Each structure stands twice: as structure tokens, then as C-alpha cells.
């Protein structure tokens, strides 16, 4: 028996060795292990709080806290005796659908994103005696919860605010630590035509938007609310508020327009808003939607949920997206949590606190989750947050950098669902853009210019050719369709949405291109967005032919549709044959006599070398026609161009330059541009600034433009991970002396790969890769590379030498 037991023991050991050998990670190494705890591939790490903190109530709108669910948004001022929430809904716009084939028609002017109105809360006079030292205001990015708290004598008052995506409501809970001491009045107000009425514990506000925008040159001294307009032709909107209180309290009507809460322990406010917008092609007067009924029904639908239920549903939905990525950087800075966010920004130039970089990176993710969700409108120039009847640049989507930058980080920062509104919007642009292409250009396919609106405007904008005459907006947007596929490998998306958009855009480009005297295909007329040159006669000019950006975008789109045709089996299509023929006749990227990238087809004198736009560098980033490996001469010329342009500029320019330096694997310059944005802007003297951050971390042009918030997240991601569908670059622009230790979890790379990395003393220690499908990639780190194959359902962990050390099941 002893011999038989020994035999079976040895047999068991041999069998285990055989199983281990068979189930080792691809390449013949180490066993598959089922994860039993947090690993390098786990999601968000909660070791370092991600909070914006404020020392007192807001003095300016850019001090207020933004919350949103994609469709609804609010900015919370955090006042004590009186509180204001500026309410936005993403379809509240002036104007109506228009004929976009005539750029001279008044209807073709860009329309204006509007503020729904304000929710005002007025507390009793005792709140004016609050203890200033007790005041706290914060936004927790991990929960998307905004809090305000303060004490009046021995009584502590607190407010919690969140915007729920699953229930499409904004929720506010107001509490008192002493029973029966909470009393306040609630009311709506709006600068648009409106009226309010109460019914029980609810207020309903109904109103209308202007059917036409106000004149551009309207004096700011004129009160816009006093200018009459037809209430029936523009969009109709509504907002509804329900107030719930504890059993000890009461809710009553004041004058039929306000609600009064008396002697409650707590109150829960549930708010929603809607319009009768029924798509960009339906006139408001023809809409069948009833915004008042929708608001009342939505409030009714959530009455079955307690505050805890509503918060739990919100949290589960939000964290499903936000918790996918975590980032921790360590360096010389070590600011305490006691410091307000404004103080941290103010001291950044001295301490270079890396945790503030983490915060701003995650804030960009938070803002897109809060302003762009499936089924909503695109995040516009201000995301979804606005307090003005005439917001800067109309709050409109601008297609010559701003809208595109809004979505740069959606893929690498692992919130791809937030990109869906962009493709819905592009589908609408494609419909109007066909008319514009046919009538304005005599071309097939579709086209869109620089400025658009909720009505999918595609015609040239009002104003000078310098910015208005630029028919490449739709083409640039189309590069996002291919990028979406490369990150997700979603063939169904490519087939149903991405390829049709690319197909129509390509048809326009092929018709738009003409053969020039040098034999190359040209775009003519052509501009480099918003930048002028000195013509040979010494006069300022903006219109030429074949600007470098035009040709770079054309190259990107044509390359994308050829690649897409290979995926979908359409390589024999007539259109693809035309594309391949055209590709060989596009002009090369040319160099100026000083070694920089030439911005126009000729080496014109540049009267403004520090211009904010870096359009001529599109081929490097976000494009792919210039790379360090395949075109080192051009990459060097980009470096010369960036040095020539300088580091000054508005926020979006700063973050674009940071991403360009990162794509060049230049960590020093990328980091310098990252730090450049940490400049606290005084909103009362913002004209004295270029770029920077407001107290609530909104990025400044100035004034506020949200694109740099998103561009910042994209640039930081680019410093840590870069990819093609065949290559994966680890820590390509890591500033090792500034962020010597750290980790990132959950970034996405092309090929559908999720990437986690840990580094110490500036060097790679370990990284993990996973994929939703089988994929082969070449991993590159500091000049070393290794080919690997990933299979779905597994996490592959590699060491600093790029060797697979273990494989675990997800």
C-alpha cells in the first residue's frame, strides 16, 4: 500500500505539472491563476480622495460646482442664506431648422445655447449668522456628489446634490442636525419668457426660447429679457420641481409661484426639465412633444424611490464609467487636503503637486460623463453648463478644434459610451451637409464648416473667410469614426454608422479636390483655421490653396476609409478605387526654409508665429501621417514648429501642444505644457490671462471653454500610453523626474486593449494587458520591443523586461 500511495502521489504531481504547462500564458510561460483580490488590472483605486474643495460660497459663476447627467446640468453656488442652482437642459436653444444651402440667409447664422433658468432657495434670516469657519463646499469625483455644509450656532445644515442619469432628475437633499429647524422658500426664475405655478408640493415652470438669435452687436447695456419675441415659434420648455419633507415639516404655496417649507428635519428636492425639441429637422411648432407633461410624468415616475434609492441608482450608473480608470502619481509635492483647490492651483508652480494633475485628469473624465451620454446632445463649447442668454461664442459646437478635442479622451480614458452623441450628431450633419455640398459646391457627399448648432448647421458661418470658409469640419469629425473602431474593434458600429459617414465625407473630398499646376491634387480655396499670412504683395491674407491641415485631414480620411473597407470587405467598391488613385496624387508635407512644417502650400511669411492654432501639425496629433518611426524628418520639423509657436496660448492650445510633445516622446516639453495650465484665473480680470484654470477647475480661453478640460485628460493619457492597431508604447513621455513613482489602471489602447502600468524611480516595474477579443500587438518600451498575442477573458501581466510572468482569468 505504501508503494501504491507513493506512486499515486508522484502521478498527481506529474499531472499538475502537465496542466500547468498546458495552461501557461501564450509563449510557454507561467500558469493561469484566478484572481483572488485586487490586482494590477482592477479598476479605480480609492487610496487618494478625488475632491474639489472650496473655502467659501461662490462669488462668481466659475466658482460654482458643475453637476450633470448628460442631458441636465446645474451649477451650484453654495450660498448660505440664499442658494442658486443655474439649470441647463441640452436642447434649450434659440432658432429653428433652417436652409443651410445659402450662407447669406439670416437663418444660417449660428443659434445660441440657452439657460433654462435658476432654482432659487431662500433660507430664513438666521442663516446669515453662520459660522464662517464651519463652511465646507466640495465636489467628490468618485461619487459625482456635490456637498455644502455650515453651522448656525449649534445646528449644522448640509446639502447634497447629484444629477441622476438613470432617472433623469437633479436631486438635492437639505438636512438639519436639529429637528424642526429647516425652513426655506423655493422658486424658479428665467431670463426667457416664462411663467410658474404651484400645485401641491410641486412647481411647474413653462417657457419659450427665441425663434431667432439676438443681434450679434447688441449692446451689453441692454437687458435682453426686455426685447420681445414670438413665444410660439421657438422651442417650448418646462421645468418641474417636487419638494418632499420629513413628517415634522410642511410644504405650502406662496402666491401660486413659490413653495414654502417650514420646520422640517430634512427636505428632498427633485427637479427635471425638458423641451419640445424633436430633432434638428422638426420645426418647434410642428413638434408633438409636450415638455410640461414630460416633466410631470418624470417626477411622478421617481416618487416610488427614496432619496437613498435615487442616490444608489445614480451611483451605480456613474461609477460603472468613472471607476474604470485610476491614476496615481507621486513626486515632490505633498499638499494637504485642508488646502482648497484654488490654493493648490495657486501654489502649483512652486510645489508641482502631482495629485493635482491626477485631479484635473479625472475631472476631465467626470465632466464628459456629466455632459455627454448616449441619447443626449454633444458636449458643446461649455459642455452643458451656461448661465448667460448670450454665452461666449454662442456656446456652439465649433468644428475646427473644439468639438473634436471634447472627445479626444473618451477612448483612451475608457468612457467610450460618452462618444455616442458625437456620432448621432454627425449623422444629422451628414443630412444637412449633403444639401450644402450640392448647392454650395456642386459636389456629392456631405460637408460641414466651422460653426454648427443644435439644428445641425453645415453652411459657412457669418464673418470673415479667416474662420468661416473652412469646409473640413465634417472631415475632421469623420476621423473619430475610424478611431472609435480602432479602440473598440466594434465591427457592427463601423458597418452601420462609421463607414456610411466616412463614405459620404470621402465622396465630397474627392469632388472637392482639383488637379493643380504641379500635378498634385489641391483643395482650393483653402485656409489654415483662424490664421493669416502675408501675401507676396505684402498684404495680409488668409485664403490660398492646399493648406497643410486640409491635406493632412484628407490623407487621414482617405486612409481611414481604405482601412475600413478592408475590415468590411469593401475593397472592390468603385469609391475605394478612386480613393487609392487619389492618395498617390496628394501633395507631400513640405518644410519651410527654417526647418518647420510649412503651414500653407507656399512658404508665406507668418506675421504671427506664436498663433494659438497649431493646425499644420495635425498630421502628428491627432492624425497619424507623421510618426517618429516612419517619418523622422517630419517629426523633427514638428518639433521645430512647436518651439517656433511657443508655449503661450489659450487652454485648448496648451493641451493640444502638450499632446503633440507627448506624441514626439518628449517628456520634458509635454510636462512643461501640462504645468502651464495651472494658473489661477481671476474672473474679474480674465483678459489679463492666456489659458489657466478657474476656481472650479473649468479651463479658460479665457473666458471659459471646456475643451481644454478634456484636452488635458487626453494629453496626460498620451504621455502614459500610445498605440496603433499594431503597436503599444508604454510610458512614452513619462516625466520620470517629476512623476518618479506611480501607476495607472484602465487606460485603453487601439486594438481594444486595456492597459495597467506600475513604475518606480522613473522605470517600468510591471504592466498588465487584457482584451475583449484575440489581438496581436508589439509592446514597445524605451527602444525594446516584443510581440505578444492576447486572448479574451484573461489578464496578461508582464515584468520590466517585457516578459509575461503570469496570466489570470478576468
CSV table of C-alpha atoms in Angstrom, one decimal, residues 241-558:
chain,number,residue,atom,x,y,z
A,241,UNK,CA,-39.7,70.7,-9.0
A,242,UNK,CA,-41.1,68.5,-6.3
A,243,UNK,CA,-40.3,69.1,-2.6
A,244,UNK,CA,-40.5,66.2,-0.2
A,245,UNK,CA,-40.1,66.9,3.6
A,246,UNK,CA,-39.9,65.0,6.8
A,247,UNK,CA,-43.1,64.2,8.7
A,248,UNK,CA,-42.4,67.1,11.1
A,249,UNK,CA,-42.3,69.7,8.3
A,250,UNK,CA,-44.8,71.2,5.9
A,251,UNK,CA,-44.9,72.5,2.3
A,252,UNK,CA,-47.3,75.2,1.2
A,253,UNK,CA,-47.7,77.6,-1.7
A,254,UNK,CA,-46.8,81.3,-1.7
A,255,UNK,CA,-48.7,83.4,-4.2
A,256,UNK,CA,-49.0,80.4,-6.5
A,257,UNK,CA,-45.4,80.7,-7.7
A,258,UNK,CA,-43.2,79.6,-4.7
A,259,UNK,CA,-43.1,76.8,-2.3
A,260,UNK,CA,-42.5,77.3,1.4
A,261,UNK,CA,-41.0,74.7,3.6
A,262,UNK,CA,-41.5,75.1,7.4
A,263,UNK,CA,-40.0,73.4,10.4
A,264,UNK,CA,-38.7,70.3,8.7
A,265,UNK,CA,-35.8,68.0,9.7
A,266,UNK,CA,-34.9,67.4,6.1
A,267,UNK,CA,-36.2,68.1,2.6
A,268,UNK,CA,-35.5,66.4,-0.7
A,269,UNK,CA,-35.9,68.4,-3.9
A,270,UNK,CA,-36.4,66.5,-7.2
A,271,UNK,CA,-36.0,68.6,-10.4
A,272,UNK,CA,-36.2,68.0,-14.1
A,273,UNK,CA,-36.5,69.9,-17.3
A,274,UNK,CA,-37.4,69.3,-21.0
A,275,UNK,CA,-38.1,71.0,-24.3
A,276,UNK,CA,-40.2,70.1,-27.3
A,277,UNK,CA,-37.1,69.7,-29.4
A,278,UNK,CA,-37.8,66.7,-31.7
A,279,UNK,CA,-34.6,66.5,-33.7
A,280,UNK,CA,-32.8,69.0,-35.9
A,281,UNK,CA,-35.2,68.7,-38.8
A,282,UNK,CA,-38.5,69.3,-37.0
A,283,UNK,CA,-39.9,72.9,-36.6
A,284,UNK,CA,-40.8,73.6,-32.9
A,285,UNK,CA,-44.3,74.5,-33.9
A,286,UNK,CA,-44.7,71.0,-35.5
A,287,UNK,CA,-43.3,69.1,-32.6
A,288,UNK,CA,-45.7,66.6,-30.9
A,289,UNK,CA,-43.7,66.7,-27.7
A,290,UNK,CA,-45.2,68.2,-24.6
A,291,UNK,CA,-42.4,69.3,-22.3
A,292,UNK,CA,-44.7,70.1,-19.3
A,293,UNK,CA,-46.3,66.7,-19.5
A,294,UNK,CA,-42.9,65.0,-19.8
A,295,UNK,CA,-41.6,66.8,-16.7
A,296,UNK,CA,-44.6,66.0,-14.6
A,297,UNK,CA,-44.5,62.4,-15.7
A,298,UNK,CA,-40.8,62.1,-14.9
A,299,UNK,CA,-41.3,63.5,-11.4
A,300,UNK,CA,-44.1,61.1,-10.9
A,301,UNK,CA,-42.0,58.1,-12.1
A,302,UNK,CA,-39.4,58.6,-9.3
A,303,UNK,CA,-41.9,59.2,-6.5
A,304,UNK,CA,-41.5,55.5,-5.6
A,305,UNK,CA,-37.8,56.0,-4.8
A,306,UNK,CA,-36.5,57.3,-1.6
A,307,UNK,CA,-33.5,59.6,-1.5
A,308,UNK,CA,-31.3,56.6,-0.8
A,309,UNK,CA,-32.8,54.7,-3.7
A,310,UNK,CA,-32.2,57.6,-6.1
A,311,UNK,CA,-28.6,58.1,-4.9
A,312,UNK,CA,-27.9,54.4,-5.1
A,313,UNK,CA,-29.2,54.2,-8.7
A,314,UNK,CA,-27.2,57.3,-9.6
A,315,UNK,CA,-24.0,56.0,-8.0
A,316,UNK,CA,-24.2,52.6,-9.7
A,317,UNK,CA,-24.6,54.2,-13.1
A,318,UNK,CA,-21.9,56.8,-12.7
A,319,UNK,CA,-19.3,54.6,-11.1
A,320,UNK,CA,-19.7,52.0,-13.8
A,321,UNK,CA,-18.0,54.5,-16.1
A,322,UNK,CA,-15.8,56.5,-13.7
A,323,UNK,CA,-14.2,53.6,-11.8
A,324,UNK,CA,-12.7,52.1,-15.0
A,325,UNK,CA,-9.6,54.3,-14.7
A,326,UNK,CA,-7.4,55.3,-11.8
A,327,UNK,CA,-4.2,57.3,-11.8
A,328,UNK,CA,-1.7,57.9,-9.0
A,329,UNK,CA,1.4,60.0,-9.5
A,330,UNK,CA,4.0,60.7,-6.8
A,331,UNK,CA,6.6,63.4,-6.8
A,332,UNK,CA,7.9,66.3,-4.7
A,333,UNK,CA,4.6,67.9,-4.0
A,334,UNK,CA,2.6,66.9,-0.9
A,335,UNK,CA,-0.3,69.3,-0.4
A,336,UNK,CA,-2.6,68.6,2.5
A,337,UNK,CA,-6.3,68.0,1.9
A,338,UNK,CA,-7.1,71.0,4.1
A,339,UNK,CA,-6.0,73.4,1.3
A,340,UNK,CA,-8.7,74.5,-1.0
A,341,UNK,CA,-8.5,73.6,-4.7
A,342,UNK,CA,-7.8,77.2,-5.6
A,343,UNK,CA,-4.9,77.4,-3.1
A,344,UNK,CA,-3.5,74.2,-4.6
A,345,UNK,CA,-3.7,75.7,-8.1
A,346,UNK,CA,-2.1,78.9,-6.9
A,347,UNK,CA,0.9,77.1,-5.4
A,348,UNK,CA,1.4,74.6,-8.2
A,349,UNK,CA,4.2,76.5,-9.8
A,350,UNK,CA,6.1,76.1,-6.6
A,351,UNK,CA,5.3,72.6,-5.4
A,352,UNK,CA,4.2,70.9,-8.7
A,353,UNK,CA,1.8,68.7,-6.7
A,354,UNK,CA,1.3,65.6,-8.9
A,355,UNK,CA,-2.0,64.8,-7.1
A,356,UNK,CA,-3.4,68.0,-8.6
A,357,UNK,CA,-2.6,66.6,-12.1
A,358,UNK,CA,-4.5,63.4,-11.1
A,359,UNK,CA,-7.4,65.5,-10.0
A,360,UNK,CA,-7.6,67.5,-13.2
A,361,UNK,CA,-7.2,64.4,-15.3
A,362,UNK,CA,-10.1,62.7,-13.6
A,363,UNK,CA,-12.1,65.9,-13.7
A,364,UNK,CA,-12.0,65.8,-17.4
A,365,UNK,CA,-13.5,62.3,-17.3
A,366,UNK,CA,-16.1,63.5,-14.8
A,367,UNK,CA,-17.1,66.4,-17.0
A,368,UNK,CA,-17.6,64.3,-20.1
A,369,UNK,CA,-19.6,61.7,-18.2
A,370,UNK,CA,-21.7,64.6,-16.9
A,371,UNK,CA,-22.3,66.3,-20.2
A,372,UNK,CA,-22.4,63.6,-22.9
A,373,UNK,CA,-24.3,60.3,-22.6
A,374,UNK,CA,-26.0,58.1,-25.1
A,375,UNK,CA,-29.1,59.8,-26.4
A,376,UNK,CA,-28.0,63.3,-25.4
A,377,UNK,CA,-26.7,66.2,-27.5
A,378,UNK,CA,-23.0,66.6,-28.0
A,379,UNK,CA,-20.9,68.4,-25.3
A,380,UNK,CA,-20.7,71.9,-26.7
A,381,UNK,CA,-18.2,74.7,-26.2
A,382,UNK,CA,-19.2,74.8,-22.5
A,383,UNK,CA,-20.1,71.2,-22.1
A,384,UNK,CA,-23.6,71.6,-20.8
A,385,UNK,CA,-23.1,74.4,-18.3
A,386,UNK,CA,-24.1,78.0,-19.1
A,387,UNK,CA,-25.6,81.0,-17.2
A,388,UNK,CA,-26.0,83.5,-20.0
A,389,UNK,CA,-28.6,84.4,-22.6
A,390,UNK,CA,-25.7,85.2,-24.9
A,391,UNK,CA,-22.8,82.8,-23.9
A,392,UNK,CA,-19.4,83.3,-25.4
A,393,UNK,CA,-19.2,82.2,-29.0
A,394,UNK,CA,-22.9,81.2,-28.5
A,395,UNK,CA,-21.9,78.1,-26.6
A,396,UNK,CA,-22.0,76.4,-30.0
A,397,UNK,CA,-20.1,73.4,-31.3
A,398,UNK,CA,-17.0,74.6,-33.2
A,399,UNK,CA,-15.6,72.1,-35.7
A,400,UNK,CA,-12.1,73.4,-36.3
A,401,UNK,CA,-10.7,72.0,-33.0
A,402,UNK,CA,-13.1,72.5,-30.1
A,403,UNK,CA,-15.7,69.8,-30.6
A,404,UNK,CA,-13.1,67.3,-31.7
A,405,UNK,CA,-11.0,68.0,-28.6
A,406,UNK,CA,-14.1,67.5,-26.4
A,407,UNK,CA,-13.9,63.8,-27.3
A,408,UNK,CA,-10.2,63.1,-27.6
A,409,UNK,CA,-10.0,61.5,-24.2
A,410,UNK,CA,-13.3,59.5,-24.5
A,411,UNK,CA,-11.5,56.5,-25.9
A,412,UNK,CA,-8.1,56.3,-24.1
A,413,UNK,CA,-9.7,57.4,-20.9
A,414,UNK,CA,-12.2,54.4,-21.2
A,415,UNK,CA,-15.5,56.2,-21.4
A,416,UNK,CA,-16.3,55.3,-25.0
A,417,UNK,CA,-20.1,55.4,-24.4
A,418,UNK,CA,-19.8,59.1,-23.9
A,419,UNK,CA,-18.8,59.5,-27.5
A,420,UNK,CA,-22.1,58.2,-28.9
A,421,UNK,CA,-23.7,61.6,-29.1
A,422,UNK,CA,-20.9,62.7,-31.4
A,423,UNK,CA,-21.8,60.1,-34.0
A,424,UNK,CA,-25.6,60.8,-33.7
A,425,UNK,CA,-24.7,64.5,-34.3
A,426,UNK,CA,-22.5,63.6,-37.2
A,427,UNK,CA,-25.4,61.7,-38.8
A,428,UNK,CA,-27.5,64.8,-38.6
A,429,UNK,CA,-24.7,66.9,-40.0
A,430,UNK,CA,-24.4,64.5,-42.9
A,431,UNK,CA,-28.1,65.0,-43.9
A,432,UNK,CA,-27.8,68.8,-43.9
A,433,UNK,CA,-24.3,68.6,-45.3
A,434,UNK,CA,-25.5,66.9,-48.4
A,435,UNK,CA,-27.6,69.9,-49.3
A,436,UNK,CA,-24.7,72.2,-48.6
A,437,UNK,CA,-22.3,70.1,-50.7
A,438,UNK,CA,-24.8,70.1,-53.6
A,439,UNK,CA,-25.8,73.7,-53.6
A,440,UNK,CA,-22.7,75.5,-52.4
A,441,UNK,CA,-20.1,73.3,-54.0
A,442,UNK,CA,-21.8,71.3,-56.7
A,443,UNK,CA,-20.3,68.2,-55.0
A,444,UNK,CA,-21.6,64.8,-53.9
A,445,UNK,CA,-21.3,63.5,-50.3
A,446,UNK,CA,-21.6,65.8,-47.3
A,447,UNK,CA,-19.7,68.7,-45.9
A,448,UNK,CA,-19.7,70.8,-42.6
A,449,UNK,CA,-17.9,74.0,-41.9
A,450,UNK,CA,-16.5,75.6,-38.7
A,451,UNK,CA,-19.5,76.5,-36.6
A,452,UNK,CA,-22.6,74.5,-36.0
A,453,UNK,CA,-25.6,74.3,-33.6
A,454,UNK,CA,-28.3,72.0,-32.4
A,455,UNK,CA,-30.0,72.3,-35.8
A,456,UNK,CA,-27.0,70.7,-37.4
A,457,UNK,CA,-25.9,73.8,-39.3
A,458,UNK,CA,-23.4,72.9,-42.0
A,459,UNK,CA,-23.0,76.1,-44.1
A,460,UNK,CA,-20.2,78.6,-43.9
A,461,UNK,CA,-20.6,80.8,-40.8
A,462,UNK,CA,-21.0,84.6,-40.8
A,463,UNK,CA,-17.9,86.7,-40.8
A,464,UNK,CA,-14.5,86.6,-42.4
A,465,UNK,CA,-13.1,83.8,-44.6
A,466,UNK,CA,-10.4,83.5,-42.0
A,467,UNK,CA,-12.6,81.2,-40.0
A,468,UNK,CA,-15.9,80.9,-41.9
A,469,UNK,CA,-14.6,79.5,-45.2
A,470,UNK,CA,-13.3,76.1,-44.0
A,471,UNK,CA,-15.2,73.1,-45.3
A,472,UNK,CA,-13.1,70.5,-43.4
A,473,UNK,CA,-15.1,70.4,-40.2
A,474,UNK,CA,-17.0,67.3,-41.1
A,475,UNK,CA,-14.0,65.6,-42.5
A,476,UNK,CA,-12.1,66.0,-39.2
A,477,UNK,CA,-15.1,64.7,-37.3
A,478,UNK,CA,-15.0,61.6,-39.6
A,479,UNK,CA,-11.6,60.6,-38.3
A,480,UNK,CA,-13.3,60.0,-35.0
A,481,UNK,CA,-15.4,57.3,-36.5
A,482,UNK,CA,-12.4,55.3,-37.5
A,483,UNK,CA,-10.7,56.0,-34.2
A,484,UNK,CA,-13.7,54.6,-32.4
A,485,UNK,CA,-13.4,51.4,-34.3
A,486,UNK,CA,-9.7,51.1,-33.7
A,487,UNK,CA,-10.2,51.4,-29.9
A,488,UNK,CA,-13.3,49.2,-29.7
A,489,UNK,CA,-12.9,46.8,-32.6
A,490,UNK,CA,-16.7,47.2,-32.9
A,491,UNK,CA,-17.4,45.9,-36.4
A,492,UNK,CA,-21.1,46.5,-36.1
A,493,UNK,CA,-20.6,50.2,-35.3
A,494,UNK,CA,-18.2,50.5,-38.3
A,495,UNK,CA,-20.7,48.9,-40.6
A,496,UNK,CA,-23.8,50.7,-39.6
A,497,UNK,CA,-22.5,54.2,-38.6
A,498,UNK,CA,-18.8,54.7,-39.1
A,499,UNK,CA,-18.5,53.6,-42.7
A,500,UNK,CA,-21.5,55.5,-44.1
A,501,UNK,CA,-20.2,58.7,-42.5
A,502,UNK,CA,-16.8,58.1,-44.0
A,503,UNK,CA,-18.3,57.2,-47.3
A,504,UNK,CA,-20.2,60.4,-47.7
A,505,UNK,CA,-17.4,62.5,-46.5
A,506,UNK,CA,-14.9,60.9,-48.9
A,507,UNK,CA,-17.3,61.4,-51.8
A,508,UNK,CA,-17.2,65.2,-51.0
A,509,UNK,CA,-13.5,65.3,-50.7
A,510,UNK,CA,-12.9,63.5,-54.0
A,511,UNK,CA,-15.2,66.0,-55.7
A,512,UNK,CA,-13.6,68.9,-53.8
A,513,UNK,CA,-10.0,68.1,-54.8
A,514,UNK,CA,-8.8,69.5,-58.1
A,515,UNK,CA,-5.6,69.0,-60.1
A,516,UNK,CA,-3.1,71.8,-59.6
A,517,UNK,CA,-0.3,73.0,-61.9
A,518,UNK,CA,2.2,70.9,-60.1
A,519,UNK,CA,0.2,67.8,-60.9
A,520,UNK,CA,-0.9,67.3,-57.3
A,521,UNK,CA,-4.5,67.3,-56.1
A,522,UNK,CA,-5.4,70.5,-54.3
A,523,UNK,CA,-8.1,72.0,-52.0
A,524,UNK,CA,-8.9,75.4,-53.4
A,525,UNK,CA,-9.9,77.8,-51.8
A,526,UNK,CA,-8.2,76.9,-48.6
A,527,UNK,CA,-7.4,78.4,-45.2
A,528,UNK,CA,-5.5,77.4,-42.1
A,529,UNK,CA,-8.0,77.9,-39.3
A,530,UNK,CA,-8.1,81.4,-38.0
A,531,UNK,CA,-4.5,82.2,-39.1
A,532,UNK,CA,-3.4,84.7,-41.6
A,533,UNK,CA,-0.2,85.0,-43.7
A,534,UNK,CA,1.5,87.8,-45.6
A,535,UNK,CA,0.9,87.6,-49.3
A,536,UNK,CA,3.7,88.2,-51.8
A,537,UNK,CA,2.3,91.8,-52.3
A,538,UNK,CA,2.9,92.4,-48.6
A,539,UNK,CA,-0.8,92.5,-47.7
A,540,UNK,CA,-2.4,90.3,-45.1
A,541,UNK,CA,-4.4,87.3,-46.5
A,542,UNK,CA,-6.0,84.1,-45.3
A,543,UNK,CA,-7.2,82.3,-48.4
A,544,UNK,CA,-4.8,80.3,-50.6
A,545,UNK,CA,-4.8,76.6,-51.7
A,546,UNK,CA,-4.0,73.3,-50.1
A,547,UNK,CA,-3.2,74.4,-46.5
A,548,UNK,CA,-1.2,71.7,-44.7
A,549,UNK,CA,-4.1,71.0,-42.4
A,550,UNK,CA,-6.5,70.5,-45.3
A,551,UNK,CA,-4.2,67.9,-46.9
A,552,UNK,CA,-3.4,66.2,-43.6
A,553,UNK,CA,-7.1,65.7,-42.9
A,554,UNK,CA,-7.8,64.5,-46.4
A,555,UNK,CA,-4.9,61.9,-46.0
A,556,UNK,CA,-6.3,60.8,-42.7
A,557,UNK,CA,-9.9,60.3,-44.0
A,558,UNK,CA,-8.8,58.5,-47.2
